[in-house]
Amino acid sequence: MNASATLLVSRYSALLSIRRLQMASSTPFLHQKGKGFKRQPWAPSAVILDPPKPDRDLVLKVGYLSAQYGANSLGWTMQSVFAAHDRHRFRAFAVSMTPGDDSAVKRKIESSAEAFVDLSRSSVVEAAKTLNDLRLHILVDLDGYRDIDVLTAVSDLNQILALRPAPLSVNWLGSCSSQGADFIPFIISDRVSSPPEFSEHFTESLVLLPTTFSVSSLSAVYQNMSRILVETVEHSNRKHIPSTNDGLLFGDFNKVFKIEPQIFARWMHILTLVPGSKLMLGEAAPLAQENLRKAAQNHSVEPSRLLFPPTNVSHGEHVTQRLPKVDIILDTLHVDGHTTSKDALFAAVPVVGLPTGRMVGRVGTAVTLAGGGGIGVARTLEDYVDLAHALATQPKKLKTTRRRIFTCSRQSLQQCDDSSCGLFDLRGILSDMESAYRLMWERVSSASKRYFHVVLHRKFSVS
């Protein structure tokens, strides 16, 4: 599916969400100065009436809306975000559409957020009313169309946003595509994931951060990685990965649905070019493992060269024990690695990837560049193979690349002269986001119907 088709599908689903609310006689909230929150006749184009004047001293209340607060990719990403916000200028709320699990990740989010708002038992209208009562300034959608009903093409989260429970709604992190919705005026991205020339693929105005929009909590959670990585990078210790026989180990830990024939064929060609190498893939059901091994055999690659990790390994063990022993990550194509690429770069493993024409296929490239791994960014599929082969057959180059990733990814944004570092500076990236939030809020509260694209530069801030 190309970018235009993706936008068309998103737009159709957004309109269906509005239509369902209209049929239920549910009307959006409009926000008026001095009059609180009040219901008005349905007016999808209205955002704010008689708004307050911009106030630089205003403490903005930001709600992060998701159905995924738990031990999963989004939970691992968000677990340190709430504590890292500037509490003097922002109050960050976790708004959950599901009860979540009882994981340490969820408990950390609950304890560090301004409040954990559980809407799992609320209807769409009840959830919007609860959010409206919180008097949030900004509501951030973390999931996109993840909860879409395949029969009706309607998303509960989108219906909540369509009721406008906050003056400003923002698309960030989860969907990596346009929501196609008039009631979400902005999307937070970066200049690699969403170049300005991609603006025609979005109904939202682009807010482009200078490094990457895809934050990570890894540096705050795993503070003992330096010792582990020094041992691994310098001594190539691979004792936690059996059956490699010390041959070079490629990896890809994306979900198997991201693997399509075009990129798989390149992986098999790379294995052919690097004798004795093996490829470790992410967790897969037995049938998927069988099919992938058959596909390898069809490419004249011995099926035993595909390795599948045990399923009882935690995310912490994956990041601190398994990943440091992998030599090179081969990323998927049309939907590339987002959390998986950040995990790999945190373990100082180079990622070889190829950006495509859609945001969802470019985020891996953005985080790779921000992690100091730009050497692995290909321009064509042939270049993809050549880059992987060069790293795999030149041990000194591979070790130098891993050292560079280790150093650059851990630098703060203040230490960076360009965008090739600072991936794990959570506070620095959030500071950029906070400046963007302030700009978006001031624009919305100016009563103008016009929105705008925002490209932030590293030295820019709104205090």
One Martini backbone bead per residue (centre of mass of N, CA, C, O) as a GRO file, in nm:
protein
  463
    1MET     BB    1   0.094   0.038   0.026
    2ASN     BB    2   0.068   0.353  -0.032
    3ALA     BB    3   0.043   0.671   0.084
    4SER     BB    4  -0.230   0.741  -0.049
    5ALA     BB    5  -0.386   0.489   0.046
    6THR     BB    6  -0.344   0.531   0.347
    7LEU     BB    7  -0.492   0.803   0.362
    8LEU     BB    8  -0.767   0.707   0.255
    9VAL     BB    9  -0.826   0.503   0.480
   10SER     BB   10  -0.807   0.701   0.717
   11ARG     BB   11  -1.024   0.897   0.620
   12TYR     BB   12  -1.258   0.695   0.617
   13SER     BB   13  -1.247   0.617   0.919
   14ALA     BB   14  -1.292   0.901   1.034
   15LEU     BB   15  -1.571   0.946   0.904
   16LEU     BB   16  -1.706   0.702   1.041
   17SER     BB   17  -1.671   0.801   1.329
   18ILE     BB   18  -1.845   1.053   1.296
   19ARG     BB   19  -2.103   0.913   1.196
   20ARG     BB   20  -2.157   0.748   1.450
   21LEU     BB   21  -2.192   0.992   1.639
   22GLN     BB   22  -2.427   1.120   1.490
   23MET     BB   23  -2.624   0.874   1.520
   24ALA     BB   24  -2.589   0.910   1.852
   25SER     BB   25  -2.599   1.219   1.926
   26SER     BB   26  -2.298   1.309   1.942
   27THR     BB   27  -2.116   1.581   2.080
   28PRO     BB   28  -1.884   1.808   2.087
   29PHE     BB   29  -1.642   1.981   2.241
   30LEU     BB   30  -1.624   2.320   2.338
   31HIS     BB   31  -1.393   2.597   2.404
   32GLN     BB   32  -1.451   2.850   2.655
   33LYS     BB   33  -1.398   3.135   2.797
   34GLY     BB   34  -1.532   3.115   3.125
   35LYS     BB   35  -1.738   2.842   3.044
   36GLY     BB   36  -1.606   2.602   3.000
   37PHE     BB   37  -1.754   2.298   2.924
   38LYS     BB   38  -1.957   2.262   2.621
   39ARG     BB   39  -2.226   2.183   2.447
   40GLN     BB   40  -2.271   2.154   2.092
   41PRO     BB   41  -2.335   2.157   1.798
   42TRP     BB   42  -2.234   2.003   1.535
   43ALA     BB   43  -1.871   2.094   1.456
   44PRO     BB   44  -1.601   1.969   1.305
   45SER     BB   45  -1.431   2.250   1.244
   46ALA     BB   46  -1.418   2.308   1.537
   47VAL     BB   47  -1.198   2.395   1.819
   48ILE     BB   48  -1.212   2.712   1.916
   49LEU     BB   49  -1.365   2.952   2.138
   50ASP     BB   50  -1.270   3.217   2.275
   51PRO     BB   51  -0.973   3.213   2.359
   52PRO     BB   52  -0.703   3.216   2.520
   53LYS     BB   53  -0.424   3.360   2.581
   54PRO     BB   54  -0.113   3.333   2.559
   55ASP     BB   55   0.093   3.141   2.810
   56ARG     BB   56   0.413   3.084   2.917
   57ASP     BB   57   0.326   3.006   3.232
   58LEU     BB   58   0.170   2.772   3.154
   59VAL     BB   59   0.058   2.465   3.266
   60LEU     BB   60   0.060   2.188   3.082
   61LYS     BB   61  -0.189   1.945   3.001
   62VAL     BB   62  -0.097   1.606   2.925
   63GLY     BB   63  -0.243   1.343   2.736
   64TYR     BB   64  -0.190   0.983   2.710
   65LEU     BB   65  -0.337   0.779   2.467
   66SER     BB   66  -0.405   0.425   2.546
   67ALA     BB   67  -0.405   0.042   2.504
   68GLN     BB   68  -0.064  -0.021   2.596
   69TYR     BB   69  -0.015  -0.039   2.908
   70GLY     BB   70   0.279  -0.237   2.919
   71ALA     BB   71   0.445  -0.537   2.815
   72ASN     BB   72   0.551  -0.353   2.549
   73SER     BB   73   0.656  -0.145   2.318
   74LEU     BB   74   0.512   0.104   2.438
   75GLY     BB   75   0.579   0.064   2.735
   76TRP     BB   76   0.889   0.067   2.705
   77THR     BB   77   0.894   0.356   2.586
   78MET     BB   78   0.705   0.514   2.821
   79GLN     BB   79   0.811   0.455   3.124
   80SER     BB   80   1.007   0.741   3.133
   81VAL     BB   81   0.847   0.995   3.029
   82PHE     BB   82   0.691   1.117   3.272
   83ALA     BB   83   0.949   1.179   3.451
   84ALA     BB   84   1.098   1.362   3.214
   85HIS     BB   85   0.929   1.582   3.254
   86ASP     BB   86   0.859   1.915   3.309
   87ARG     BB   87   0.698   1.993   3.605
   88HIS     BB   88   0.692   2.315   3.576
   89ARG     BB   89   0.531   2.294   3.266
   90PHE     BB   90   0.424   1.985   3.307
   91ARG     BB   91   0.140   1.755   3.292
   92ALA     BB   92   0.139   1.398   3.289
   93PHE     BB   93  -0.099   1.176   3.147
   94ALA     BB   94  -0.235   0.851   3.181
   95VAL     BB   95  -0.444   0.705   2.926
   96SER     BB   96  -0.654   0.419   2.957
   97MET     BB   97  -0.837   0.158   2.762
   98THR     BB   98  -0.704  -0.049   2.959
   99PRO     BB   99  -0.606  -0.229   3.234
  100GLY     BB  100  -0.383  -0.406   3.181
  101ASP     BB  101  -0.119  -0.510   3.353
  102ASP     BB  102   0.119  -0.634   3.620
  103SER     BB  103   0.360  -0.484   3.543
  104ALA     BB  104   0.637  -0.291   3.592
  105VAL     BB  105   0.573  -0.094   3.369
  106LYS     BB  106   0.293  -0.002   3.464
  107ARG     BB  107   0.376   0.084   3.750
  108LYS     BB  108   0.567   0.307   3.657
  109ILE     BB  109   0.358   0.477   3.511
  110GLU     BB  110   0.165   0.520   3.751
  111SER     BB  111   0.389   0.661   3.942
  112SER     BB  112   0.488   0.900   3.724
  113ALA     BB  113   0.231   1.008   3.673
  114GLU     BB  114   0.000   1.232   3.756
  115ALA     BB  115  -0.208   1.020   3.625
  116PHE     BB  116  -0.413   0.722   3.614
  117VAL     BB  117  -0.649   0.672   3.353
  118ASP     BB  118  -0.923   0.451   3.366
  119LEU     BB  119  -1.127   0.360   3.060
  120SER     BB  120  -1.214   0.050   3.021
  121ARG     BB  121  -1.540   0.098   3.124
  122SER     BB  122  -1.589   0.305   2.904
  123SER     BB  123  -1.739   0.481   2.698
  124VAL     BB  124  -1.691   0.705   2.465
  125VAL     BB  125  -1.848   0.934   2.609
  126GLU     BB  126  -1.738   0.887   2.895
  127ALA     BB  127  -1.441   0.929   2.825
  128ALA     BB  128  -1.468   1.219   2.719
  129LYS     BB  129  -1.581   1.337   2.982
  130THR     BB  130  -1.343   1.273   3.163
  131LEU     BB  131  -1.136   1.437   2.998
  132ASN     BB  132  -1.284   1.704   3.015
  133ASP     BB  133  -1.265   1.722   3.335
  134LEU     BB  134  -0.940   1.750   3.334
  135ARG     BB  135  -0.845   1.994   3.155
  136LEU     BB  136  -0.698   1.952   2.902
  137HIS     BB  137  -0.491   2.075   2.650
  138ILE     BB  138  -0.356   1.791   2.560
  139LEU     BB  139  -0.412   1.517   2.327
  140VAL     BB  140  -0.239   1.205   2.288
  141ASP     BB  141  -0.204   0.977   2.028
  142LEU     BB  142  -0.047   0.645   2.041
  143ASP     BB  143  -0.218   0.434   1.831
  144GLY     BB  144  -0.438   0.497   1.639
  145TYR     BB  145  -0.566   0.211   1.448
  146ARG     BB  146  -0.535  -0.041   1.639
  147ASP     BB  147  -0.864  -0.057   1.738
  148ILE     BB  148  -0.993  -0.144   1.486
  149ASP     BB  149  -1.284  -0.239   1.330
  150VAL     BB  150  -1.314  -0.467   1.073
  151LEU     BB  151  -1.632  -0.421   1.018
  152THR     BB  152  -1.651  -0.081   1.057
  153ALA     BB  153  -1.383   0.105   1.063
  154VAL     BB  154  -1.380   0.172   1.376
  155SER     BB  155  -1.246   0.388   1.633
  156ASP     BB  156  -1.253   0.456   1.960
  157LEU     BB  157  -1.029   0.669   1.982
  158ASN     BB  158  -1.138   0.846   1.751
  159GLN     BB  159  -1.409   0.911   1.882
  160ILE     BB  160  -1.295   1.059   2.120
  161LEU     BB  161  -1.145   1.276   1.953
  162ALA     BB  162  -1.405   1.378   1.799
  163LEU     BB  163  -1.519   1.506   2.080
  164ARG     BB  164  -1.314   1.706   2.199
  165PRO     BB  165  -1.184   1.690   2.513
  166ALA     BB  166  -0.967   1.878   2.382
  167PRO     BB  167  -0.837   2.148   2.220
  168LEU     BB  168  -0.584   1.943   2.160
  169SER     BB  169  -0.471   1.717   1.906
  170VAL     BB  170  -0.224   1.443   1.881
  171ASN     BB  171   0.003   1.273   1.671
  172TRP     BB  172   0.195   0.995   1.826
  173LEU     BB  173   0.421   0.711   1.759
  174GLY     BB  174   0.221   0.462   1.669
  175SER     BB  175   0.118   0.496   1.361
  176CYS     BB  176   0.298   0.632   1.136
  177SER     BB  177   0.048   0.813   1.034
  178SER     BB  178  -0.225   0.925   0.921
  179GLN     BB  179  -0.560   0.992   1.043
  180GLY     BB  180  -0.755   1.165   0.854
  181ALA     BB  181  -0.829   1.409   1.067
  182ASP     BB  182  -0.970   1.713   1.157
  183PHE     BB  183  -0.931   1.664   1.488
  184ILE     BB  184  -0.611   1.635   1.396
  185PRO     BB  185  -0.369   1.883   1.338
  186PHE     BB  186  -0.118   1.704   1.451
  187ILE     BB  187   0.220   1.572   1.385
  188ILE     BB  188   0.484   1.393   1.528
  189SER     BB  189   0.817   1.413   1.397
  190ASP     BB  190   1.065   1.394   1.135
  191ARG     BB  191   1.284   1.458   0.865
  192VAL     BB  192   1.301   1.148   0.792
  193SER     BB  193   1.017   1.023   0.832
  194SER     BB  194   0.895   1.336   0.742
  195PRO     BB  195   0.930   1.497   0.494
  196PRO     BB  196   0.806   1.786   0.372
  197GLU     BB  197   0.722   1.640   0.091
  198PHE     BB  198   0.499   1.456   0.263
  199SER     BB  199   0.250   1.641   0.334
  200GLU     BB  200   0.034   1.512   0.129
  201HIS     BB  201   0.004   1.249   0.336
  202PHE     BB  202  -0.138   1.470   0.527
  203THR     BB  203  -0.374   1.628   0.738
  204GLU     BB  204  -0.157   1.712   0.906
  205SER     BB  205   0.061   1.893   1.065
  206LEU     BB  206   0.401   1.924   1.077
  207VAL     BB  207   0.620   1.811   1.349
  208LEU     BB  208   0.971   1.856   1.343
  209LEU     BB  209   1.228   1.706   1.475
  210PRO     BB  210   1.582   1.707   1.489
  211THR     BB  211   1.601   1.395   1.542
  212THR     BB  212   1.356   1.223   1.700
  213PHE     BB  213   1.031   1.096   1.785
  214SER     BB  214   1.156   0.815   1.888
  215VAL     BB  215   1.163   0.729   2.183
  216SER     BB  216   1.355   0.627   2.488
  217SER     BB  217   1.401   0.424   2.802
  218LEU     BB  218   1.671   0.261   2.822
  219SER     BB  219   1.877   0.445   2.982
  220ALA     BB  220   1.693   0.442   3.246
  221VAL     BB  221   1.677   0.119   3.284
  222TYR     BB  222   1.982   0.046   3.155
  223GLN     BB  223   2.271   0.135   3.338
  224ASN     BB  224   2.470  -0.141   3.284
  225MET     BB  225   2.564  -0.154   2.969
  226SER     BB  226   2.857  -0.068   2.941
  227ARG     BB  227   2.996  -0.324   3.046
  228ILE     BB  228   2.867  -0.526   2.849
  229LEU     BB  229   2.963  -0.386   2.580
  230VAL     BB  230   3.264  -0.389   2.619
  231GLU     BB  231   3.286  -0.696   2.627
  232THR     BB  232   3.152  -0.752   2.349
  233VAL     BB  233   3.304  -0.565   2.147
  234GLU     BB  234   3.602  -0.657   2.231
  235HIS     BB  235   3.534  -1.001   2.263
  236SER     BB  236   3.293  -1.146   2.127
  237ASN     BB  237   3.072  -1.250   2.327
  238ARG     BB  238   2.848  -1.564   2.273
  239LYS     BB  239   2.729  -1.750   2.516
  240HIS     BB  240   2.398  -1.689   2.485
  241ILE     BB  241   2.442  -1.822   2.182
  242PRO     BB  242   2.370  -2.094   2.039
  243SER     BB  243   2.486  -2.250   1.736
  244THR     BB  244   2.712  -2.052   1.589
  245ASN     BB  245   3.023  -2.121   1.591
  246ASP     BB  246   3.131  -1.815   1.566
  247GLY     BB  247   2.970  -1.705   1.361
  248LEU     BB  248   2.807  -1.487   1.200
  249LEU     BB  249   2.537  -1.272   1.335
  250PHE     BB  250   2.229  -1.224   1.239
  251GLY     BB  251   1.933  -0.999   1.269
  252ASP     BB  252   1.561  -1.016   1.335
  253PHE     BB  253   1.294  -0.880   1.567
  254ASN     BB  254   1.057  -0.875   1.412
  255LYS     BB  255   0.768  -0.930   1.317
  256VAL     BB  256   0.680  -1.163   1.077
  257PHE     BB  257   0.475  -0.982   0.909
  258LYS     BB  258   0.722  -0.798   0.790
  259ILE     BB  259   0.795  -1.038   0.613
  260GLU     BB  260   0.897  -1.034   0.278
  261PRO     BB  261   1.017  -1.163  -0.012
  262GLN     BB  262   1.217  -0.939  -0.094
  263ILE     BB  263   1.389  -0.931   0.174
  264PHE     BB  264   1.438  -1.234   0.212
  265ALA     BB  265   1.612  -1.271  -0.041
  266ARG     BB  266   1.842  -1.089   0.064
  267TRP     BB  267   1.913  -1.249   0.312
  268MET     BB  268   1.995  -1.508   0.161
  269HIS     BB  269   2.219  -1.375  -0.003
  270ILE     BB  270   2.391  -1.294   0.240
  271LEU     BB  271   2.439  -1.579   0.349
  272THR     BB  272   2.588  -1.671   0.090
  273LEU     BB  273   2.823  -1.448   0.114
  274VAL     BB  274   2.840  -1.562   0.431
  275PRO     BB  275   2.995  -1.802   0.547
  276GLY     BB  276   2.851  -1.939   0.846
  277SER     BB  277   2.614  -1.779   0.874
  278LYS     BB  278   2.339  -1.638   1.066
  279LEU     BB  279   1.974  -1.611   1.140
  280MET     BB  280   1.795  -1.423   1.372
  281LEU     BB  281   1.467  -1.433   1.478
  282GLY     BB  282   1.178  -1.382   1.583
  283GLU     BB  283   0.909  -1.463   1.718
  284ALA     BB  284   0.741  -1.779   1.624
  285ALA     BB  285   0.539  -1.979   1.505
  286PRO     BB  286   0.570  -2.294   1.398
  287LEU     BB  287   0.457  -2.240   1.111
  288ALA     BB  288   0.641  -1.999   1.047
  289GLN     BB  289   0.906  -2.147   1.077
  290GLU     BB  290   0.856  -2.355   0.857
  291ASN     BB  291   0.814  -2.154   0.621
  292LEU     BB  292   1.092  -2.013   0.643
  293ARG     BB  293   1.264  -2.267   0.596
  294LYS     BB  294   1.150  -2.330   0.318
  295ALA     BB  295   1.234  -2.061   0.190
  296ALA     BB  296   1.536  -2.104   0.229
  297GLN     BB  297   1.557  -2.361   0.057
  298ASN     BB  298   1.459  -2.215  -0.207
  299HIS     BB  299   1.748  -2.041  -0.171
  300SER     BB  300   1.980  -2.247  -0.091
  301VAL     BB  301   1.936  -2.258   0.229
  302GLU     BB  302   1.999  -2.375   0.521
  303PRO     BB  303   1.762  -2.399   0.764
  304SER     BB  304   1.966  -2.397   1.018
  305ARG     BB  305   2.040  -2.080   0.970
  306LEU     BB  306   1.779  -2.051   1.124
  307LEU     BB  307   1.689  -1.869   1.415
  308PHE     BB  308   1.499  -1.925   1.723
  309PRO     BB  309   1.394  -1.794   1.998
  310PRO     BB  310   1.300  -1.806   2.295
  311THR     BB  311   0.989  -1.725   2.474
  312ASN     BB  312   1.123  -1.682   2.788
  313VAL     BB  313   1.223  -1.386   2.721
  314SER     BB  314   1.287  -1.093   2.824
  315HIS     BB  315   1.347  -0.775   2.746
  316GLY     BB  316   1.598  -0.746   2.924
  317GLU     BB  317   1.746  -0.999   2.814
  318HIS     BB  318   1.750  -0.912   2.522
  319VAL     BB  319   1.916  -0.646   2.561
  320THR     BB  320   2.159  -0.761   2.766
  321GLN     BB  321   2.218  -1.061   2.621
  322ARG     BB  322   2.141  -1.107   2.318
  323LEU     BB  323   2.209  -0.855   2.139
  324PRO     BB  324   2.524  -0.819   2.195
  325LYS     BB  325   2.577  -1.098   2.012
  326VAL     BB  326   2.501  -0.945   1.775
  327ASP     BB  327   2.627  -0.805   1.477
  328ILE     BB  328   2.369  -0.774   1.267
  329ILE     BB  329   2.100  -0.587   1.145
  330LEU     BB  330   1.812  -0.680   0.946
  331ASP     BB  331   1.587  -0.498   0.804
  332THR     BB  332   1.296  -0.421   0.713
  333LEU     BB  333   1.091  -0.253   0.485
  334HIS     BB  334   0.785  -0.130   0.482
  335VAL     BB  335   0.810  -0.222   0.797
  336ASP     BB  336   1.006  -0.119   1.021
  337GLY     BB  337   1.213  -0.076   1.284
  338HIS     BB  338   1.166   0.062   1.599
  339THR     BB  339   1.213  -0.073   1.875
  340THR     BB  340   1.420  -0.280   1.761
  341SER     BB  341   1.630  -0.067   1.673
  342LYS     BB  342   1.679   0.058   1.950
  343ASP     BB  343   1.773  -0.193   2.089
  344ALA     BB  344   2.020  -0.244   1.908
  345LEU     BB  345   2.166   0.032   1.947
  346PHE     BB  346   2.195   0.002   2.254
  347ALA     BB  347   2.381  -0.266   2.181
  348ALA     BB  348   2.571  -0.179   1.938
  349VAL     BB  349   2.402  -0.254   1.673
  350PRO     BB  350   2.394  -0.260   1.352
  351VAL     BB  351   2.172  -0.116   1.102
  352VAL     BB  352   2.020  -0.244   0.812
  353GLY     BB  353   1.856  -0.013   0.582
  354LEU     BB  354   1.548   0.096   0.389
  355PRO     BB  355   1.396   0.357   0.284
  356THR     BB  356   1.076   0.466   0.215
  357GLY     BB  357   0.757   0.627   0.113
  358ARG     BB  358   0.692   0.583   0.425
  359MET     BB  359   0.690   0.640   0.752
  360VAL     BB  360   0.681   0.331   0.847
  361GLY     BB  361   0.961   0.300   0.649
  362ARG     BB  362   1.162   0.535   0.829
  363VAL     BB  363   1.215   0.515   1.136
  364GLY     BB  364   1.465   0.333   1.142
  365THR     BB  365   1.646   0.544   1.006
  366ALA     BB  366   1.621   0.770   1.214
  367VAL     BB  367   1.740   0.606   1.458
  368THR     BB  368   2.004   0.529   1.323
  369LEU     BB  369   2.113   0.815   1.288
  370ALA     BB  370   2.078   0.896   1.597
  371GLY     BB  371   2.279   0.631   1.668
  372GLY     BB  372   2.538   0.633   1.459
  373GLY     BB  373   2.430   0.426   1.197
  374GLY     BB  374   2.457   0.546   0.891
  375ILE     BB  375   2.615   0.312   0.743
  376GLY     BB  376   2.324   0.135   0.719
  377VAL     BB  377   2.210   0.324   0.491
  378ALA     BB  378   2.026   0.268   0.216
  379ARG     BB  379   1.921   0.318  -0.140
  380THR     BB  380   1.914   0.013  -0.216
  381LEU     BB  381   1.895  -0.323  -0.236
  382GLU     BB  382   2.189  -0.356  -0.328
  383ASP     BB  383   2.309  -0.178  -0.106
  384TYR     BB  384   2.211  -0.346   0.129
  385VAL     BB  385   2.387  -0.591   0.065
  386ASP     BB  386   2.663  -0.447   0.060
  387LEU     BB  387   2.665  -0.342   0.350
  388ALA     BB  388   2.638  -0.613   0.494
  389HIS     BB  389   2.888  -0.744   0.366
  390ALA     BB  390   3.102  -0.541   0.459
  391LEU     BB  391   3.059  -0.577   0.765
  392ALA     BB  392   3.092  -0.898   0.771
  393THR     BB  393   3.402  -0.890   0.618
  394GLN     BB  394   3.495  -0.642   0.831
  395PRO     BB  395   3.589  -0.645   1.147
  396LYS     BB  396   3.697  -0.356   1.195
  397LYS     BB  397   3.448  -0.207   1.091
  398LEU     BB  398   3.249  -0.330   1.288
  399LYS     BB  399   3.385  -0.236   1.550
  400THR     BB  400   3.385   0.067   1.484
  401THR     BB  401   3.078   0.093   1.456
  402ARG     BB  402   3.005   0.002   1.744
  403ARG     BB  403   3.157   0.226   1.887
  404ARG     BB  404   3.008   0.463   1.762
  405ILE     BB  405   2.728   0.389   1.864
  406PHE     BB  406   2.794   0.386   2.162
  407THR     BB  407   2.876   0.689   2.173
  408CYS     BB  408   2.654   0.854   2.015
  409SER     BB  409   2.385   0.749   2.152
  410ARG     BB  410   2.494   0.874   2.450
  411GLN     BB  411   2.467   1.147   2.371
  412SER     BB  412   2.386   1.453   2.403
  413LEU     BB  413   2.244   1.712   2.236
  414GLN     BB  414   2.464   1.923   2.329
  415GLN     BB  415   2.706   1.740   2.190
  416CYS     BB  416   2.579   1.792   1.912
  417ASP     BB  417   2.632   1.886   1.560
  418ASP     BB  418   2.419   1.675   1.475
  419SER     BB  419   2.189   1.391   1.391
  420SER     BB  420   2.416   1.146   1.493
  421CYS     BB  421   2.280   1.182   1.786
  422GLY     BB  422   2.083   1.128   2.090
  423LEU     BB  423   1.872   0.890   2.108
  424PHE     BB  424   1.899   0.852   2.452
  425ASP     BB  425   1.795   1.154   2.505
  426LEU     BB  426   1.513   1.195   2.655
  427ARG     BB  427   1.511   1.485   2.765
  428GLY     BB  428   1.592   1.627   2.500
  429ILE     BB  429   1.348   1.535   2.328
  430LEU     BB  430   1.129   1.642   2.523
  431SER     BB  431   1.211   1.936   2.498
  432ASP     BB  432   1.129   1.957   2.205
  433MET     BB  433   0.833   1.878   2.251
  434GLU     BB  434   0.762   2.108   2.446
  435SER     BB  435   0.805   2.329   2.239
  436ALA     BB  436   0.588   2.221   2.049
  437TYR     BB  437   0.349   2.234   2.238
  438ARG     BB  438   0.362   2.541   2.281
  439LEU     BB  439   0.319   2.620   1.986
  440MET     BB  440   0.051   2.475   1.940
  441TRP     BB  441  -0.108   2.613   2.162
  442GLU     BB  442  -0.071   2.906   2.065
  443ARG     BB  443  -0.211   2.860   1.795
  444VAL     BB  444  -0.487   2.761   1.895
  445SER     BB  445  -0.520   3.017   2.102
  446SER     BB  446  -0.543   3.236   1.848
  447ALA     BB  447  -0.805   3.157   1.656
  448SER     BB  448  -0.689   3.024   1.422
  449LYS     BB  449  -0.757   2.822   1.131
  450ARG     BB  450  -0.459   2.805   1.087
  451TYR     BB  451  -0.201   2.601   1.006
  452PHE     BB  452   0.131   2.446   1.056
  453HIS     BB  453   0.460   2.399   1.005
  454VAL     BB  454   0.719   2.237   1.210
  455VAL     BB  455   1.075   2.315   1.244
  456LEU     BB  456   1.308   2.204   1.454
  457HIS     BB  457   1.586   2.317   1.624
  458ARG     BB  458   1.814   2.247   1.856
  459LYS     BB  459   1.834   2.558   1.978
  460PHE     BB  460   1.537   2.549   2.017
  461SER     BB  461   1.303   2.731   2.239
  462VAL     BB  462   1.021   2.726   2.474
  463SER     BB  463   0.974   2.891   2.791
   0.00000   0.00000   0.00000
